[in-house]
PDB file of C-alpha atoms in Angstrom:
ATOM      1  CA  MET A1085      19.015  84.297 170.836  1.00  0.00           C
ATOM      2  CA  LYS A1086      18.568  84.577 167.093  1.00  0.00           C
ATOM      3  CA  THR A1087      15.050  84.523 165.691  1.00  0.00           C
ATOM      4  CA  LYS A1088      14.100  84.777 162.044  1.00  0.00           C
ATOM      5  CA  ILE A1089      10.904  84.336 160.037  1.00  0.00           C
ATOM      6  CA  PHE A1090      11.057  82.246 156.883  1.00  0.00           C
ATOM      7  CA  SER A1091       8.702  80.878 154.308  1.00  0.00           C
ATOM      8  CA  GLY A1092       9.323  77.908 152.068  1.00  0.00           C
ATOM      9  CA  LEU A1093       7.314  76.599 149.148  1.00  0.00           C
ATOM     10  CA  ALA A1094       6.920  72.877 148.623  1.00  0.00           C
ATOM     11  CA  LEU A1095       5.135  71.985 145.425  1.00  0.00           C
ATOM     12  CA  ALA A1096       3.301  68.721 145.735  1.00  0.00           C
ATOM     13  CA  GLY A1097       4.087  67.621 142.203  1.00  0.00           C
ATOM     14  CA  ALA A1098       7.795  68.043 142.783  1.00  0.00           C
ATOM     15  CA  ALA A1099       7.469  66.433 146.189  1.00  0.00           C
ATOM     16  CA  LEU A1100       5.791  63.367 144.756  1.00  0.00           C
ATOM     17  CA  ALA A1101       8.203  63.133 141.832  1.00  0.00           C
ATOM     18  CA  ILE A1102      11.231  63.010 144.107  1.00  0.00           C
ATOM     19  CA  ALA A1103       9.761  61.137 147.040  1.00  0.00           C
ATOM     20  CA  GLY A1104      12.118  58.234 146.454  1.00  0.00           C
ATOM     21  CA  MET A1105      15.165  60.331 147.277  1.00  0.00           C
ATOM     22  CA  ALA A1106      14.675  60.634 151.030  1.00  0.00           C
ATOM     23  CA  PHE A1107      11.653  58.734 152.304  1.00  0.00           C
ATOM     24  CA  ALA A1108      10.879  56.039 149.770  1.00  0.00           C
ATOM     25  CA  GLN A1109       8.815  53.960 152.170  1.00  0.00           C
ATOM     26  CA  SER A1110       6.952  56.753 153.929  1.00  0.00           C
ATOM     27  CA  GLY A1111       6.212  58.869 150.855  1.00  0.00           C
ATOM     28  CA  TYR A1112       7.842  62.107 152.051  1.00  0.00           C
ATOM     29  CA  SER A1113       9.637  64.491 149.710  1.00  0.00           C
ATOM     30  CA  LYS A1114      13.316  65.295 149.883  1.00  0.00           C
ATOM     31  CA  TRP A1115      14.385  67.709 152.640  1.00  0.00           C
ATOM     32  CA  TYR A1116      13.908  71.352 151.642  1.00  0.00           C
ATOM     33  CA  TYR A1117      16.402  73.793 153.166  1.00  0.00           C
ATOM     34  CA  LEU A1118      14.669  76.640 155.022  1.00  0.00           C
ATOM     35  CA  ASN A1119      17.371  78.488 156.947  1.00  0.00           C
ATOM     36  CA  GLY A1120      20.738  78.274 158.625  1.00  0.00           C
ATOM     37  CA  SER A1121      21.721  80.206 161.747  1.00  0.00           C
ATOM     38  CA  SER A1122      24.431  79.826 164.394  1.00  0.00           C
ATOM     39  CA  GLY A1123      25.641  76.554 162.885  1.00  0.00           C
ATOM     40  CA  VAL A1124      22.205  74.914 162.767  1.00  0.00           C
ATOM     41  CA  ASP A1125      20.401  74.267 159.478  1.00  0.00           C
ATOM     42  CA  VAL A1126      16.612  73.825 159.410  1.00  0.00           C
ATOM     43  CA  TYR A1127      14.837  71.691 156.799  1.00  0.00           C
ATOM     44  CA  TYR A1128      11.310  70.456 156.136  1.00  0.00           C
ATOM     45  CA  SER A1129       9.820  67.594 154.146  1.00  0.00           C
ATOM     46  CA  VAL A1130       6.224  67.056 152.978  1.00  0.00           C
ATOM     47  CA  ARG A1131       3.875  64.200 152.169  1.00  0.00           C
ATOM     48  CA  VAL A1132       0.601  64.873 150.371  1.00  0.00           C
ATOM     49  CA  ASP A1133      -2.212  62.625 151.563  1.00  0.00           C
ATOM     50  CA  GLN A1134      -5.798  62.562 150.385  1.00  0.00           C
ATOM     51  CA  SER A1135      -7.216  64.698 153.200  1.00  0.00           C
ATOM     52  CA  GLU A1136      -4.138  66.548 154.498  1.00  0.00           C
ATOM     53  CA  ILE A1137      -0.476  67.345 154.009  1.00  0.00           C
ATOM     54  CA  ARG A1138       2.048  66.054 156.541  1.00  0.00           C
ATOM     55  CA  VAL A1139       5.128  68.169 157.314  1.00  0.00           C
ATOM     56  CA  MET A1140       8.297  67.031 159.098  1.00  0.00           C
ATOM     57  CA  TRP A1141      10.933  69.425 160.412  1.00  0.00           C
ATOM     58  CA  LYS A1142      14.620  68.689 160.965  1.00  0.00           C
ATOM     59  CA  CYS A1143      17.403  70.642 162.686  1.00  0.00           C
ATOM     60  CA  VAL A1144      21.005  69.775 161.779  1.00  0.00           C
ATOM     61  CA  ASN A1145      23.668  71.006 164.200  1.00  0.00           C
ATOM     62  CA  THR A1146      27.061  71.390 162.487  1.00  0.00           C
ATOM     63  CA  THR A1147      28.828  72.781 165.568  1.00  0.00           C
ATOM     64  CA  SER A1148      30.796  71.117 168.348  1.00  0.00           C
ATOM     65  CA  THR A1149      28.321  72.187 171.060  1.00  0.00           C
ATOM     66  CA  ALA A1150      24.690  71.316 171.713  1.00  0.00           C
ATOM     67  CA  LYS A1151      22.154  73.897 170.487  1.00  0.00           C
ATOM     68  CA  SER A1152      18.470  74.491 171.102  1.00  0.00           C
ATOM     69  CA  CYS A1153      16.438  74.573 167.890  1.00  0.00           C
ATOM     70  CA  SER A1154      12.936  76.007 167.924  1.00  0.00           C
ATOM     71  CA  VAL A1155      10.648  75.712 164.913  1.00  0.00           C
ATOM     72  CA  GLY A1156       8.004  78.277 165.739  1.00  0.00           C
ATOM     73  CA  ALA A1157      10.099  80.246 168.261  1.00  0.00           C
ATOM     74  CA  GLY A1158       7.275  80.428 170.792  1.00  0.00           C
ATOM     75  CA  GLN A1159       4.600  80.983 168.172  1.00  0.00           C
ATOM     76  CA  GLU A1160       2.477  78.758 165.974  1.00  0.00           C
ATOM     77  CA  LYS A1161       3.654  77.497 162.604  1.00  0.00           C
ATOM     78  CA  ILE A1162       1.445  78.730 159.774  1.00  0.00           C
ATOM     79  CA  TYR A1163       0.808  76.574 156.721  1.00  0.00           C
ATOM     80  CA  PHE A1164      -0.587  78.304 153.621  1.00  0.00           C
ATOM     81  CA  CYS A1165      -2.487  75.736 151.574  1.00  0.00           C
ATOM     82  CA  ARG A1166      -2.906  75.670 147.796  1.00  0.00           C
ATOM     83  CA  ALA A1167      -4.579  73.454 145.204  1.00  0.00           C
ATOM     84  CA  ASN A1168      -4.055  73.811 141.450  1.00  0.00           C
ATOM     85  CA  GLY A1169      -2.136  77.045 141.987  1.00  0.00           C
ATOM     86  CA  SER A1170      -4.859  78.761 144.047  1.00  0.00           C
ATOM     87  CA  GLY A1171      -5.043  79.433 147.761  1.00  0.00           C
ATOM     88  CA  VAL A1172      -7.546  77.243 149.614  1.00  0.00           C
ATOM     89  CA  GLY A1173      -6.882  78.459 153.153  1.00  0.00           C
ATOM     90  CA  SER A1174      -4.361  78.078 155.928  1.00  0.00           C
ATOM     91  CA  THR A1175      -3.858  76.041 159.074  1.00  0.00           C
ATOM     92  CA  ASN A1176      -1.774  76.535 162.215  1.00  0.00           C
ATOM     93  CA  SER A1177       0.193  74.124 164.359  1.00  0.00           C
ATOM     94  CA  LEU A1178       2.035  74.493 167.653  1.00  0.00           C
ATOM     95  CA  GLY A1179       5.723  75.330 167.513  1.00  0.00           C
ATOM     96  CA  GLU A1180       8.243  72.831 168.782  1.00  0.00           C
ATOM     97  CA  ARG A1181      11.683  72.918 170.350  1.00  0.00           C
ATOM     98  CA  ALA A1182      14.458  70.399 170.905  1.00  0.00           C
ATOM     99  CA  THR A1183      18.081  70.238 171.975  1.00  0.00           C
ATOM    100  CA  VAL A1184      20.268  69.042 169.123  1.00  0.00           C
ATOM    101  CA  ASN A1185      23.544  67.449 170.191  1.00  0.00           C
ATOM    102  CA  ALA A1186      26.851  68.538 168.673  1.00  0.00           C
ATOM    103  CA  ASN A1187      27.324  67.363 165.069  1.00  0.00           C
ATOM    104  CA  ALA A1188      23.925  65.671 165.102  1.00  0.00           C
ATOM    105  CA  GLU A1189      20.391  66.152 163.814  1.00  0.00           C
ATOM    106  CA  TYR A1190      16.939  66.030 165.342  1.00  0.00           C
ATOM    107  CA  VAL A1191      13.777  65.187 163.404  1.00  0.00           C
ATOM    108  CA  PHE A1192      10.498  66.327 164.944  1.00  0.00           C
ATOM    109  CA  PRO A1193       7.403  64.096 164.686  1.00  0.00           C
ATOM    110  CA  SER A1194       5.304  64.885 161.618  1.00  0.00           C
ATOM    111  CA  ASP A1195       2.789  67.687 161.732  1.00  0.00           C
ATOM    112  CA  PHE A1196      -0.509  67.866 159.899  1.00  0.00           C
ATOM    113  CA  ALA A1197      -1.287  70.825 157.650  1.00  0.00           C
ATOM    114  CA  CYS A1198      -4.156  71.762 155.348  1.00  0.00           C
ATOM    115  CA  ARG A1199      -6.437  69.085 156.824  1.00  0.00           C
ATOM    116  CA  GLY A1200      -9.749  68.902 154.954  1.00  0.00           C
ATOM    117  CA  LEU A1201      -8.881  71.669 152.473  1.00  0.00           C
ATOM    118  CA  GLY A1202      -8.090  69.506 149.430  1.00  0.00           C
ATOM    119  CA  ALA A1203      -4.629  71.088 149.181  1.00  0.00           C
ATOM    120  CA  THR A1204      -1.905  69.712 146.943  1.00  0.00           C
ATOM    121  CA  GLU A1205       0.794  72.222 147.994  1.00  0.00           C
ATOM    122  CA  VAL A1206       1.867  73.845 151.251  1.00  0.00           C
ATOM    123  CA  GLN A1207       3.914  76.937 152.005  1.00  0.00           C
ATOM    124  CA  PRO A1208       5.132  76.969 155.610  1.00  0.00           C
ATOM    125  CA  SER A1209       5.742  80.282 157.372  1.00  0.00           C
ATOM    126  CA  VAL A1210       7.571  79.870 160.670  1.00  0.00           C
ATOM    127  CA  ARG A1211       9.866  81.629 163.080  1.00  0.00           C
ATOM    128  CA  ILE A1212      13.153  79.843 163.730  1.00  0.00           C
ATOM    129  CA  SER A1213      15.166  80.348 166.916  1.00  0.00           C
ATOM    130  CA  ILE A1214      18.597  78.864 167.610  1.00  0.00           C
ATOM    131  CA  GLU A1215      20.142  79.235 171.065  1.00  0.00           C
ATOM    132  CA  ASN A1216      23.286  77.990 172.803  1.00  0.00           C
TER     133      ASN A1216
END
C-alpha cells in the first residue's frame, strides 16, 4: 500500500474563469492534478457557491489492472477555507474509496467544503492511498 499526504490550492477566481473548460453546465473548475502513484492519478475540481464550496475527486487508472483508490486513506479530508486571501476556517469530510477498472476513471460524488464560512477559495489536504 502506498499512502501520501498532499495539499492542493484551488483559487476561486481561476476556477470561475476556466469553468467552461470541464464542467460548463455544472459550474465546476477544470480538474487540478493532485498526485500520481502506482499508475493512478488523482485530481479534484471545485465549484464556489454562495454558502459553500463543492469539491469533486477523480481517480484515473492508467494501468492494465484494477486498482483501489482512496481519497482520505482511512482519514477525513481537510479543507482549508479562505476568503479574500485570508483564512476563514476549515471543514472536514469523510474519506472515500473506490475500485477503478483498468484504463478507466472513477469520479466520486461531490463533497461540500467551507459551508457557511463565506469562503471563495479552498485548499484540500488529504491522504491518498493506491492499492492493487
